[in-house]
Amino acid sequence: MLHKIIRIEATPVFVPGEVDVAGLTIAGKLSGVIVEIETAGGIIGHGFTAVTDEEVIAAIIRSVVTPNLLGMDAINREAISEKLYWLLTPRGQTGYASHAISAIDIAIWDIIGKSTTLPVWQLLGGARSEVSLYTTFGFGSLDQEQLAHAASGLVKAGHKRLKMLVGYHALARRDQGRSLDDVIHDDARRVRAVREAVGDEVEIYIDANCGLDHYHALRLAQNISDCNIAFFEEPIADNDPLKLADLRNRISIPVAAGQSEGQLFRFRDMLTRGAVDILQPNVCICGGYSAGLRAASLARSFGVPIDNGGTFPFQNMHLHAGVANGGMVEWHVVVIDICRKLFKGLPDWDNGKLTLPTAPGLGFELNKEALGEFSKGPFSLGHGKA
Ligand SMILES: [Mg+2]
């Protein structure tokens, strides 16, 4: 069997990133897991997940996924997807499992693309050959003056859609004695400083990474209602659909969420409850392209647009180019530097757009030399089995 899976390898990585924005150095770090799947015919697909505990995911793939997938036909992506569902989330659990499933599913689609000599975005539907980007730059490490400076520098360089963080782990950091009221008042000043720096023509998005409660998210949104914010991403803890829906009804800023979800019913609940203006399935977290397609179709049935939240543009661009209702892809300036260390052949920012590759599969490859440098130790099973 040509496409029989003979090897699965999961490598946890920890990668520092650094970028210069208008003379300011912005640094960050990222943990992730790289997966490679090899077929008997010699095709190797790669997948990726992050924003989780990388060593846990690598262990799940090594000890639970690999023994069950070795020998399966890599082309049968629905059979693999169904096997992973019953293996890892048989009672609809959310959490680590969807990260492991994402990395495997992305690698499977890479294999299918390479074996059919088609890029993944075309296999997904081929709705368009380029996607629009928005730029994430406004991190908590920047003070108000630096934020405004970086924002106007990016606008001068052609970036017309900017995302900044608010909340900054406010709930998680209550043990440090910080008042949430102080946090949101500081956030309001920071948002206002960016709006004043960039003028009226630039879109501004804010993202709380689930760092606020309903009351403080509401107060912040009310405080900056004059700043023309294009969406408020993951405003409250848990992404609770009931609380999101209530918040959305009370504020003028559109609400976005979905990047952290790993089960289809969570997307369904957000849509049926009217919790979001924009749904944000992330293929590196939601269960890969197979799950991303399902979430995109659900969103379409509710007339709700989708955008990429939670970054990883080079995996997510395929979904947004593939489906008719695909939206914006997130260009997170530090994550871009990290991706450039992990992968080779990535497309570049081109006046707010990314052109999709014509090469088969994902259209970019692992930087194997660099992978050794950032690896936390590979886990693998099935070497040499055919
Ligand atoms: Mg986000």
mmCIF file of C-alpha atoms and ligand atoms in Angstrom:
data_model
loop_
_atom_site.group_PDB
_atom_site.id
_atom_site.type_symbol
_atom_site.label_atom_id
_atom_site.label_comp_id
_atom_site.label_asym_id
_atom_site.label_seq_id
_atom_site.Cartn_x
_atom_site.Cartn_y
_atom_site.Cartn_z
ATOM 1 C CA MET A 1 0.000 0.000 0.000
ATOM 2 C CA LEU A 2 1.658 3.153 -1.306
ATOM 3 C CA HIS A 3 0.212 5.550 1.265
ATOM 4 C CA LYS A 4 0.472 3.267 4.299
ATOM 5 C CA ILE A 5 1.663 5.235 7.341
ATOM 6 C CA ILE A 6 5.023 3.793 8.423
ATOM 7 C CA ARG A 7 6.434 6.491 10.713
ATOM 8 C CA ILE A 8 5.082 9.210 12.983
ATOM 9 C CA GLU A 9 7.446 11.484 14.868
ATOM 10 C CA ALA A 10 6.516 14.249 17.308
ATOM 11 C CA THR A 11 9.115 16.823 18.302
ATOM 12 C CA PRO A 12 8.417 19.380 21.029
ATOM 13 C CA VAL A 13 10.163 22.675 20.269
ATOM 14 C CA PHE A 14 10.840 25.869 22.164
ATOM 15 C CA VAL A 15 11.766 28.789 19.928
ATOM 16 C CA PRO A 16 12.703 32.386 20.736
ATOM 17 C CA GLY A 17 11.642 35.094 18.315
ATOM 18 C CA GLU A 18 12.653 38.701 17.837
ATOM 19 C CA VAL A 19 11.581 41.405 15.447
ATOM 20 C CA ASP A 20 12.428 45.044 14.815
ATOM 21 C CA VAL A 21 9.371 47.292 14.518
ATOM 22 C CA ALA A 22 10.211 50.912 13.717
ATOM 23 C CA GLY A 23 13.488 50.633 15.630
ATOM 24 C CA LEU A 24 11.949 48.842 18.630
ATOM 25 C CA THR A 25 13.021 45.299 19.381
ATOM 26 C CA ILE A 26 10.062 43.082 20.251
ATOM 27 C CA ALA A 27 10.917 39.615 21.581
ATOM 28 C CA GLY A 28 8.923 36.536 22.491
ATOM 29 C CA LYS A 29 9.053 32.757 22.799
ATOM 30 C CA LEU A 30 6.891 29.947 21.563
ATOM 31 C CA SER A 31 6.423 26.304 22.500
ATOM 32 C CA GLY A 32 5.028 23.984 19.867
ATOM 33 C CA VAL A 33 5.059 20.470 18.503
ATOM 34 C CA ILE A 34 6.232 19.478 15.047
ATOM 35 C CA VAL A 35 4.830 16.236 13.657
ATOM 36 C CA GLU A 36 6.178 14.287 10.721
ATOM 37 C CA ILE A 37 4.288 11.420 9.092
ATOM 38 C CA GLU A 38 5.954 9.192 6.500
ATOM 39 C CA THR A 39 4.259 6.850 4.052
ATOM 40 C CA ALA A 40 5.521 3.625 2.516
ATOM 41 C CA GLY A 41 5.812 5.498 -0.782
ATOM 42 C CA GLY A 42 8.318 7.899 0.774
ATOM 43 C CA ILE A 43 6.090 10.988 1.141
ATOM 44 C CA ILE A 44 6.661 12.921 4.365
ATOM 45 C CA GLY A 45 4.001 15.324 5.595
ATOM 46 C CA HIS A 46 4.467 17.763 8.461
ATOM 47 C CA GLY A 47 2.022 19.254 10.930
ATOM 48 C CA PHE A 48 2.152 21.721 13.786
ATOM 49 C CA THR A 49 0.369 22.747 16.955
ATOM 50 C CA ALA A 50 1.150 25.293 19.686
ATOM 51 C CA VAL A 51 -0.305 27.387 22.517
ATOM 52 C CA THR A 52 -0.304 24.317 24.737
ATOM 53 C CA ASP A 53 2.036 22.076 26.759
ATOM 54 C CA GLU A 54 4.282 20.757 24.044
ATOM 55 C CA GLU A 55 5.732 17.793 25.926
ATOM 56 C CA VAL A 56 2.255 16.537 26.831
ATOM 57 C CA ILE A 57 1.136 16.691 23.201
ATOM 58 C CA ALA A 58 4.294 14.931 22.011
ATOM 59 C CA ALA A 59 3.694 12.186 24.596
ATOM 60 C CA ILE A 60 0.050 11.768 23.474
ATOM 61 C CA ILE A 61 1.159 11.413 19.864
ATOM 62 C CA ARG A 62 3.928 9.002 20.777
ATOM 63 C CA SER A 63 2.054 6.738 23.166
ATOM 64 C CA VAL A 64 -1.589 6.885 22.039
ATOM 65 C CA VAL A 65 -1.817 8.136 18.450
ATOM 66 C CA THR A 66 1.150 6.473 16.760
ATOM 67 C CA PRO A 67 0.442 2.811 17.625
ATOM 68 C CA ASN A 68 -3.120 3.269 16.335
ATOM 69 C CA LEU A 69 -2.311 5.078 13.095
ATOM 70 C CA LEU A 70 0.660 3.041 11.871
ATOM 71 C CA GLY A 71 -0.501 0.939 8.930
ATOM 72 C CA MET A 72 -3.496 3.147 8.049
ATOM 73 C CA ASP A 73 -3.869 4.648 4.572
ATOM 74 C CA ALA A 74 -2.834 8.318 4.829
ATOM 75 C CA ILE A 75 -5.210 9.332 2.025
ATOM 76 C CA ASN A 76 -8.263 8.269 4.052
ATOM 77 C CA ARG A 77 -8.350 11.464 6.109
ATOM 78 C CA GLU A 78 -11.895 10.999 7.375
ATOM 79 C CA ALA A 79 -11.095 7.486 8.599
ATOM 80 C CA ILE A 80 -8.054 8.922 10.416
ATOM 81 C CA SER A 81 -10.050 11.849 11.782
ATOM 82 C CA GLU A 82 -12.759 9.502 13.085
ATOM 83 C CA LYS A 83 -10.177 7.142 14.595
ATOM 84 C CA LEU A 84 -8.557 10.080 16.437
ATOM 85 C CA TYR A 85 -11.924 11.307 17.716
ATOM 86 C CA TRP A 86 -12.833 7.972 19.324
ATOM 87 C CA LEU A 87 -9.268 7.441 20.519
ATOM 88 C CA LEU A 88 -8.693 10.822 22.197
ATOM 89 C CA THR A 89 -12.080 12.456 22.828
ATOM 90 C CA PRO A 90 -14.634 9.630 23.012
ATOM 91 C CA ARG A 91 -16.867 11.605 25.375
ATOM 92 C CA GLY A 92 -16.477 14.961 23.685
ATOM 93 C CA GLN A 93 -13.687 16.129 25.973
ATOM 94 C CA THR A 94 -11.930 19.330 25.043
ATOM 95 C CA GLY A 95 -8.294 20.149 25.733
ATOM 96 C CA TYR A 96 -4.986 18.596 24.810
ATOM 97 C CA ALA A 97 -6.457 16.074 22.387
ATOM 98 C CA SER A 98 -7.423 18.630 19.754
ATOM 99 C CA HIS A 99 -3.849 19.923 19.648
ATOM 100 C CA ALA A 100 -2.536 16.426 18.947
ATOM 101 C CA ILE A 101 -5.273 15.841 16.360
ATOM 102 C CA SER A 102 -4.433 19.182 14.679
ATOM 103 C CA ALA A 103 -0.781 18.366 14.153
ATOM 104 C CA ILE A 104 -1.605 14.899 12.772
ATOM 105 C CA ASP A 105 -4.399 16.156 10.497
ATOM 106 C CA ILE A 106 -2.255 18.943 9.029
ATOM 107 C CA ALA A 107 0.488 16.416 8.236
ATOM 108 C CA ILE A 108 -2.091 14.104 6.608
ATOM 109 C CA TRP A 109 -3.328 16.942 4.358
ATOM 110 C CA ASP A 110 0.302 17.724 3.475
ATOM 111 C CA ILE A 111 0.706 14.078 2.392
ATOM 112 C CA ILE A 112 -2.533 14.124 0.378
ATOM 113 C CA GLY A 113 -1.369 17.328 -1.331
ATOM 114 C CA LYS A 114 2.048 15.888 -2.119
ATOM 115 C CA SER A 115 0.591 12.624 -3.410
ATOM 116 C CA THR A 116 -1.878 14.454 -5.684
ATOM 117 C CA THR A 117 0.633 17.242 -6.492
ATOM 118 C CA LEU A 118 -1.907 19.862 -5.367
ATOM 119 C CA PRO A 119 -1.546 22.560 -2.699
ATOM 120 C CA VAL A 120 -3.767 22.116 0.362
ATOM 121 C CA TRP A 121 -5.726 25.334 -0.270
ATOM 122 C CA GLN A 122 -6.856 23.935 -3.619
ATOM 123 C CA LEU A 123 -7.792 20.593 -2.083
ATOM 124 C CA LEU A 124 -9.884 22.565 0.414
ATOM 125 C CA GLY A 125 -11.760 24.295 -2.374
ATOM 126 C CA GLY A 126 -9.453 26.821 -3.993
ATOM 127 C CA ALA A 127 -11.717 29.836 -3.386
ATOM 128 C CA ARG A 128 -8.872 32.373 -3.877
ATOM 129 C CA SER A 129 -5.118 32.391 -4.405
ATOM 130 C CA GLU A 130 -4.302 35.130 -1.873
ATOM 131 C CA VAL A 131 -5.524 36.043 1.592
ATOM 132 C CA SER A 132 -5.709 39.335 3.492
ATOM 133 C CA LEU A 133 -3.604 39.813 6.602
ATOM 134 C CA TYR A 134 -3.961 41.752 9.806
ATOM 135 C CA THR A 135 -0.894 42.492 11.906
ATOM 136 C CA THR A 136 -0.537 41.676 15.601
ATOM 137 C CA PHE A 137 2.027 43.922 17.251
ATOM 138 C CA GLY A 138 0.647 45.461 20.453
ATOM 139 C CA PHE A 139 2.097 43.320 23.202
ATOM 140 C CA GLY A 140 2.017 43.916 26.948
ATOM 141 C CA SER A 141 5.801 44.326 26.996
ATOM 142 C CA LEU A 142 5.504 47.678 25.189
ATOM 143 C CA ASP A 143 4.722 50.812 27.164
ATOM 144 C CA GLN A 144 2.158 53.292 25.897
ATOM 145 C CA GLU A 145 4.693 55.447 24.067
ATOM 146 C CA GLN A 146 6.343 52.424 22.416
ATOM 147 C CA LEU A 147 2.929 51.102 21.355
ATOM 148 C CA ALA A 148 2.047 54.354 19.608
ATOM 149 C CA HIS A 149 5.499 54.520 18.000
ATOM 150 C CA ALA A 150 5.319 50.923 16.737
ATOM 151 C CA ALA A 151 1.756 51.413 15.451
ATOM 152 C CA SER A 152 2.613 54.490 13.396
ATOM 153 C CA GLY A 153 5.786 52.771 12.109
ATOM 154 C CA LEU A 154 3.742 49.803 10.915
ATOM 155 C CA VAL A 155 1.177 52.058 9.244
ATOM 156 C CA LYS A 156 3.986 53.878 7.415
ATOM 157 C CA ALA A 157 5.206 50.471 6.202
ATOM 158 C CA GLY A 158 1.755 49.700 4.784
ATOM 159 C CA HIS A 159 0.046 47.793 7.603
ATOM 160 C CA LYS A 160 -3.570 48.974 7.694
ATOM 161 C CA ARG A 161 -5.039 46.450 10.150
ATOM 162 C CA LEU A 162 -3.468 46.264 13.615
ATOM 163 C CA LYS A 163 -4.185 44.074 16.623
ATOM 164 C CA MET A 164 -3.096 44.815 20.183
ATOM 165 C CA LEU A 165 -3.477 42.931 23.443
ATOM 166 C CA VAL A 166 -5.542 44.076 26.398
ATOM 167 C CA GLY A 167 -6.205 42.477 29.754
ATOM 168 C CA TYR A 168 -2.695 41.048 29.769
ATOM 169 C CA HIS A 169 -3.336 37.924 31.884
ATOM 170 C CA ALA A 170 -5.294 40.083 34.336
ATOM 171 C CA LEU A 171 -7.291 37.245 35.924
ATOM 172 C CA ALA A 172 -4.303 34.897 36.100
ATOM 173 C CA ARG A 173 -2.182 37.589 37.728
ATOM 174 C CA ARG A 174 -4.614 38.543 40.502
ATOM 175 C CA ASP A 175 -2.245 36.764 42.900
ATOM 176 C CA GLN A 176 0.219 39.601 42.245
ATOM 177 C CA GLY A 177 -2.178 42.087 43.788
ATOM 178 C CA ARG A 178 -2.996 43.898 40.550
ATOM 179 C CA SER A 179 -6.418 45.463 40.405
ATOM 180 C CA LEU A 180 -8.451 44.586 37.299
ATOM 181 C CA ASP A 181 -9.813 48.133 37.353
ATOM 182 C CA ASP A 182 -6.264 49.481 37.038
ATOM 183 C CA VAL A 183 -5.558 47.043 34.196
ATOM 184 C CA ILE A 184 -8.557 48.083 32.110
ATOM 185 C CA HIS A 185 -8.023 51.785 32.707
ATOM 186 C CA ASP A 186 -4.439 51.356 31.534
ATOM 187 C CA ASP A 187 -5.737 49.339 28.557
ATOM 188 C CA ALA A 188 -8.134 52.128 27.642
ATOM 189 C CA ARG A 189 -5.281 54.664 27.651
ATOM 190 C CA ARG A 190 -3.151 52.328 25.498
ATOM 191 C CA VAL A 191 -5.927 51.734 22.955
ATOM 192 C CA ARG A 192 -6.615 55.461 22.758
ATOM 193 C CA ALA A 193 -2.893 56.188 22.256
ATOM 194 C CA VAL A 194 -2.773 53.762 19.322
ATOM 195 C CA ARG A 195 -5.934 55.191 17.769
ATOM 196 C CA GLU A 196 -4.498 58.714 18.032
ATOM 197 C CA ALA A 197 -1.193 57.547 16.525
ATOM 198 C CA VAL A 198 -2.700 55.829 13.478
ATOM 199 C CA GLY A 199 -5.664 58.099 12.657
ATOM 200 C CA ASP A 200 -9.147 57.063 11.571
ATOM 201 C CA GLU A 201 -8.371 55.009 8.471
ATOM 202 C CA VAL A 202 -6.613 52.096 10.167
ATOM 203 C CA GLU A 203 -8.549 49.141 11.629
ATOM 204 C CA ILE A 204 -7.708 48.321 15.250
ATOM 205 C CA TYR A 205 -8.543 44.984 16.867
ATOM 206 C CA ILE A 206 -8.101 44.144 20.548
ATOM 207 C CA ASP A 207 -7.520 40.712 22.098
ATOM 208 C CA ALA A 208 -7.813 39.858 25.806
ATOM 209 C CA ASN A 209 -6.770 36.192 25.470
ATOM 210 C CA CYS A 210 -9.612 35.282 27.881
ATOM 211 C CA GLY A 211 -7.858 37.441 30.504
ATOM 212 C CA LEU A 212 -10.867 39.417 31.797
ATOM 213 C CA ASP A 213 -14.185 38.654 33.473
ATOM 214 C CA HIS A 214 -17.505 39.799 32.017
ATOM 215 C CA TYR A 215 -17.718 42.958 34.159
ATOM 216 C CA HIS A 216 -14.250 44.256 33.318
ATOM 217 C CA ALA A 217 -14.532 43.376 29.622
ATOM 218 C CA LEU A 218 -17.814 45.304 29.564
ATOM 219 C CA ARG A 219 -16.296 48.305 31.337
ATOM 220 C CA LEU A 220 -13.294 48.351 28.998
ATOM 221 C CA ALA A 221 -15.498 48.134 25.902
ATOM 222 C CA GLN A 222 -17.692 50.969 27.191
ATOM 223 C CA ASN A 223 -14.638 53.102 27.958
ATOM 224 C CA ILE A 224 -13.252 52.801 24.408
ATOM 225 C CA SER A 225 -16.551 52.825 22.518
ATOM 226 C CA ASP A 226 -15.420 55.980 20.669
ATOM 227 C CA CYS A 227 -12.225 54.323 19.323
ATOM 228 C CA ASN A 228 -13.895 52.438 16.456
ATOM 229 C CA ILE A 229 -12.505 49.015 17.408
ATOM 230 C CA ALA A 230 -13.167 46.423 14.696
ATOM 231 C CA PHE A 231 -13.422 43.427 17.049
ATOM 232 C CA PHE A 232 -12.794 42.412 20.659
ATOM 233 C CA GLU A 233 -11.215 38.932 20.601
ATOM 234 C CA GLU A 234 -11.616 36.404 23.438
ATOM 235 C CA PRO A 235 -12.786 39.123 25.847
ATOM 236 C CA ILE A 236 -13.701 36.876 28.780
ATOM 237 C CA ALA A 237 -12.559 33.777 30.649
ATOM 238 C CA ASP A 238 -13.637 30.355 29.364
ATOM 239 C CA ASN A 239 -15.054 31.768 26.092
ATOM 240 C CA ASP A 240 -18.388 31.001 27.762
ATOM 241 C CA PRO A 241 -21.003 31.350 24.969
ATOM 242 C CA LEU A 242 -23.735 32.624 27.329
ATOM 243 C CA LYS A 243 -21.552 35.354 28.797
ATOM 244 C CA LEU A 244 -20.102 36.245 25.388
ATOM 245 C CA ALA A 245 -23.626 36.610 23.990
ATOM 246 C CA ASP A 246 -24.629 38.866 26.859
ATOM 247 C CA LEU A 247 -21.495 40.986 26.456
ATOM 248 C CA ARG A 248 -22.026 41.214 22.709
ATOM 249 C CA ASN A 249 -25.567 42.497 23.264
ATOM 250 C CA ARG A 250 -24.349 45.243 25.576
ATOM 251 C CA ILE A 251 -21.348 46.643 23.695
ATOM 252 C CA SER A 252 -20.872 48.322 20.352
ATOM 253 C CA ILE A 253 -17.605 46.499 19.563
ATOM 254 C CA PRO A 254 -18.036 43.257 17.548
ATOM 255 C CA VAL A 255 -16.971 40.090 19.411
ATOM 256 C CA ALA A 256 -14.602 37.437 17.998
ATOM 257 C CA ALA A 257 -13.725 34.028 19.465
ATOM 258 C CA GLY A 258 -13.086 30.409 18.544
ATOM 259 C CA GLN A 259 -9.284 30.064 18.327
ATOM 260 C CA SER A 260 -9.146 27.902 21.470
ATOM 261 C CA GLU A 261 -11.926 25.467 20.551
ATOM 262 C CA GLY A 262 -11.377 21.823 19.742
ATOM 263 C CA GLN A 263 -14.885 20.406 19.463
ATOM 264 C CA LEU A 264 -17.484 21.207 16.830
ATOM 265 C CA PHE A 265 -20.250 21.607 19.431
ATOM 266 C CA ARG A 266 -18.343 24.520 21.001
ATOM 267 C CA PHE A 267 -18.464 26.377 17.666
ATOM 268 C CA ARG A 268 -22.140 25.410 17.336
ATOM 269 C CA ASP A 269 -22.891 26.803 20.805
ATOM 270 C CA MET A 270 -21.145 30.086 20.013
ATOM 271 C CA LEU A 271 -23.229 30.414 16.843
ATOM 272 C CA THR A 272 -26.602 29.300 18.196
ATOM 273 C CA ARG A 273 -26.210 31.538 21.273
ATOM 274 C CA GLY A 274 -25.291 34.566 19.170
ATOM 275 C CA ALA A 275 -21.997 34.793 21.057
ATOM 276 C CA VAL A 276 -19.777 36.034 18.228
ATOM 277 C CA ASP A 277 -19.723 38.375 15.245
ATOM 278 C CA ILE A 278 -16.668 36.546 13.889
ATOM 279 C CA LEU A 279 -15.779 32.879 14.408
ATOM 280 C CA GLN A 280 -12.058 32.069 14.607
ATOM 281 C CA PRO A 281 -11.263 28.379 14.077
ATOM 282 C CA ASN A 282 -7.488 27.841 14.127
ATOM 283 C CA VAL A 283 -6.334 24.740 12.226
ATOM 284 C CA CYS A 284 -3.364 24.276 14.600
ATOM 285 C CA ILE A 285 -5.770 23.966 17.554
ATOM 286 C CA CYS A 286 -9.275 22.994 16.365
ATOM 287 C CA GLY A 287 -8.290 19.648 14.836
ATOM 288 C CA GLY A 288 -6.587 20.593 11.582
ATOM 289 C CA TYR A 289 -8.125 21.301 8.179
ATOM 290 C CA SER A 290 -10.719 18.535 8.580
ATOM 291 C CA ALA A 291 -12.144 20.280 11.659
ATOM 292 C CA GLY A 292 -11.549 23.752 10.203
ATOM 293 C CA LEU A 293 -13.715 22.851 7.185
ATOM 294 C CA ARG A 294 -16.546 21.753 9.477
ATOM 295 C CA ALA A 295 -16.319 24.957 11.560
ATOM 296 C CA ALA A 296 -16.203 27.123 8.425
ATOM 297 C CA SER A 297 -19.326 25.410 7.054
ATOM 298 C CA LEU A 298 -21.138 25.884 10.372
ATOM 299 C CA ALA A 299 -20.225 29.585 10.392
ATOM 300 C CA ARG A 300 -21.472 29.937 6.831
ATOM 301 C CA SER A 301 -24.822 28.432 7.754
ATOM 302 C CA PHE A 302 -25.206 31.227 10.337
ATOM 303 C CA GLY A 303 -23.927 33.947 8.011
ATOM 304 C CA VAL A 304 -21.035 34.596 10.411
ATOM 305 C CA PRO A 305 -17.629 35.401 8.866
ATOM 306 C CA ILE A 306 -14.452 33.581 9.891
ATOM 307 C CA ASP A 307 -11.021 35.039 10.544
ATOM 308 C CA ASN A 308 -7.815 33.516 11.874
ATOM 309 C CA GLY A 309 -7.184 34.145 15.575
ATOM 310 C CA GLY A 310 -4.359 32.498 17.496
ATOM 311 C CA THR A 311 -1.878 33.104 14.638
ATOM 312 C CA PHE A 312 0.153 30.489 12.654
ATOM 313 C CA PRO A 313 -0.648 32.121 9.302
ATOM 314 C CA PHE A 314 1.201 29.621 7.141
ATOM 315 C CA GLN A 315 -0.975 26.701 8.220
ATOM 316 C CA ASN A 316 -4.158 28.779 8.476
ATOM 317 C CA MET A 317 -3.783 30.555 5.102
ATOM 318 C CA HIS A 318 -4.762 27.314 3.359
ATOM 319 C CA LEU A 319 -8.160 27.195 5.086
ATOM 320 C CA HIS A 320 -8.919 30.860 4.393
ATOM 321 C CA ALA A 321 -7.899 30.576 0.745
ATOM 322 C CA GLY A 322 -9.674 27.259 0.373
ATOM 323 C CA VAL A 323 -13.223 28.036 1.497
ATOM 324 C CA ALA A 324 -15.503 30.711 0.000
ATOM 325 C CA ASN A 325 -16.165 32.277 3.416
ATOM 326 C CA GLY A 326 -12.459 32.433 4.354
ATOM 327 C CA GLY A 327 -11.345 35.681 5.962
ATOM 328 C CA MET A 328 -8.281 37.436 7.341
ATOM 329 C CA VAL A 329 -5.125 35.649 8.454
ATOM 330 C CA GLU A 330 -3.122 36.819 11.477
ATOM 331 C CA TRP A 331 0.404 38.178 10.876
ATOM 332 C CA HIS A 332 1.819 38.098 14.413
ATOM 333 C CA VAL A 333 5.189 39.816 14.060
ATOM 334 C CA VAL A 334 7.076 37.696 16.624
ATOM 335 C CA VAL A 335 5.497 34.391 15.553
ATOM 336 C CA ILE A 336 6.531 35.162 11.963
ATOM 337 C CA ASP A 337 10.180 35.265 13.071
ATOM 338 C CA ILE A 338 9.692 31.968 14.928
ATOM 339 C CA CYS A 339 8.032 30.345 11.879
ATOM 340 C CA ARG A 340 10.939 31.482 9.706
ATOM 341 C CA LYS A 341 13.266 29.540 12.018
ATOM 342 C CA LEU A 342 11.166 26.363 11.927
ATOM 343 C CA PHE A 343 10.127 26.303 8.255
ATOM 344 C CA LYS A 344 11.680 26.906 4.837
ATOM 345 C CA GLY A 345 10.008 28.345 1.742
ATOM 346 C CA LEU A 346 7.407 30.505 3.515
ATOM 347 C CA PRO A 347 5.622 33.200 1.504
ATOM 348 C CA ASP A 348 6.207 36.802 2.592
ATOM 349 C CA TRP A 349 3.963 39.723 3.584
ATOM 350 C CA ASP A 350 3.041 41.572 0.430
ATOM 351 C CA ASN A 351 1.200 44.823 1.045
ATOM 352 C CA GLY A 352 -1.201 43.252 3.533
ATOM 353 C CA LYS A 353 -1.627 40.005 1.633
ATOM 354 C CA LEU A 354 -0.145 36.507 1.383
ATOM 355 C CA THR A 355 -0.012 34.707 -1.948
ATOM 356 C CA LEU A 356 -0.695 31.016 -1.546
ATOM 357 C CA PRO A 357 2.002 28.592 -2.718
ATOM 358 C CA THR A 358 1.588 26.518 -5.863
ATOM 359 C CA ALA A 359 3.867 23.757 -4.536
ATOM 360 C CA PRO A 360 2.073 20.554 -3.439
ATOM 361 C CA GLY A 361 0.804 20.098 0.117
ATOM 362 C CA LEU A 362 1.514 22.927 2.535
ATOM 363 C CA GLY A 363 4.040 24.372 0.081
ATOM 364 C CA PHE A 364 6.744 24.837 2.691
ATOM 365 C CA GLU A 365 9.048 22.439 4.516
ATOM 366 C CA LEU A 366 10.590 21.882 7.930
ATOM 367 C CA ASN A 367 13.961 23.465 8.506
ATOM 368 C CA LYS A 368 15.484 20.221 9.746
ATOM 369 C CA GLU A 369 18.844 21.758 10.654
ATOM 370 C CA ALA A 370 17.207 24.390 12.856
ATOM 371 C CA LEU A 371 14.800 21.884 14.337
ATOM 372 C CA GLY A 372 17.684 20.220 16.160
ATOM 373 C CA GLU A 373 18.599 23.523 17.761
ATOM 374 C CA PHE A 374 15.102 24.148 19.099
ATOM 375 C CA SER A 375 14.093 20.562 19.806
ATOM 376 C CA LYS A 376 13.294 19.454 23.314
ATOM 377 C CA GLY A 377 13.975 15.843 22.293
ATOM 378 C CA PRO A 378 12.105 13.865 19.625
ATOM 379 C CA PHE A 379 9.613 11.160 20.519
ATOM 380 C CA SER A 380 9.011 8.553 17.867
ATOM 381 C CA LEU A 381 7.712 5.093 17.259
ATOM 382 C CA GLY A 382 7.658 2.981 14.163
ATOM 383 C CA HIS A 383 11.027 3.770 12.639
ATOM 384 C CA GLY A 384 11.822 1.353 9.866
ATOM 385 C CA LYS A 385 8.429 -0.376 9.879
ATOM 386 C CA ALA A 386 6.996 -0.851 6.415
HETATM 387 MG MG MG B 1 -6.082 35.617 20.045
#
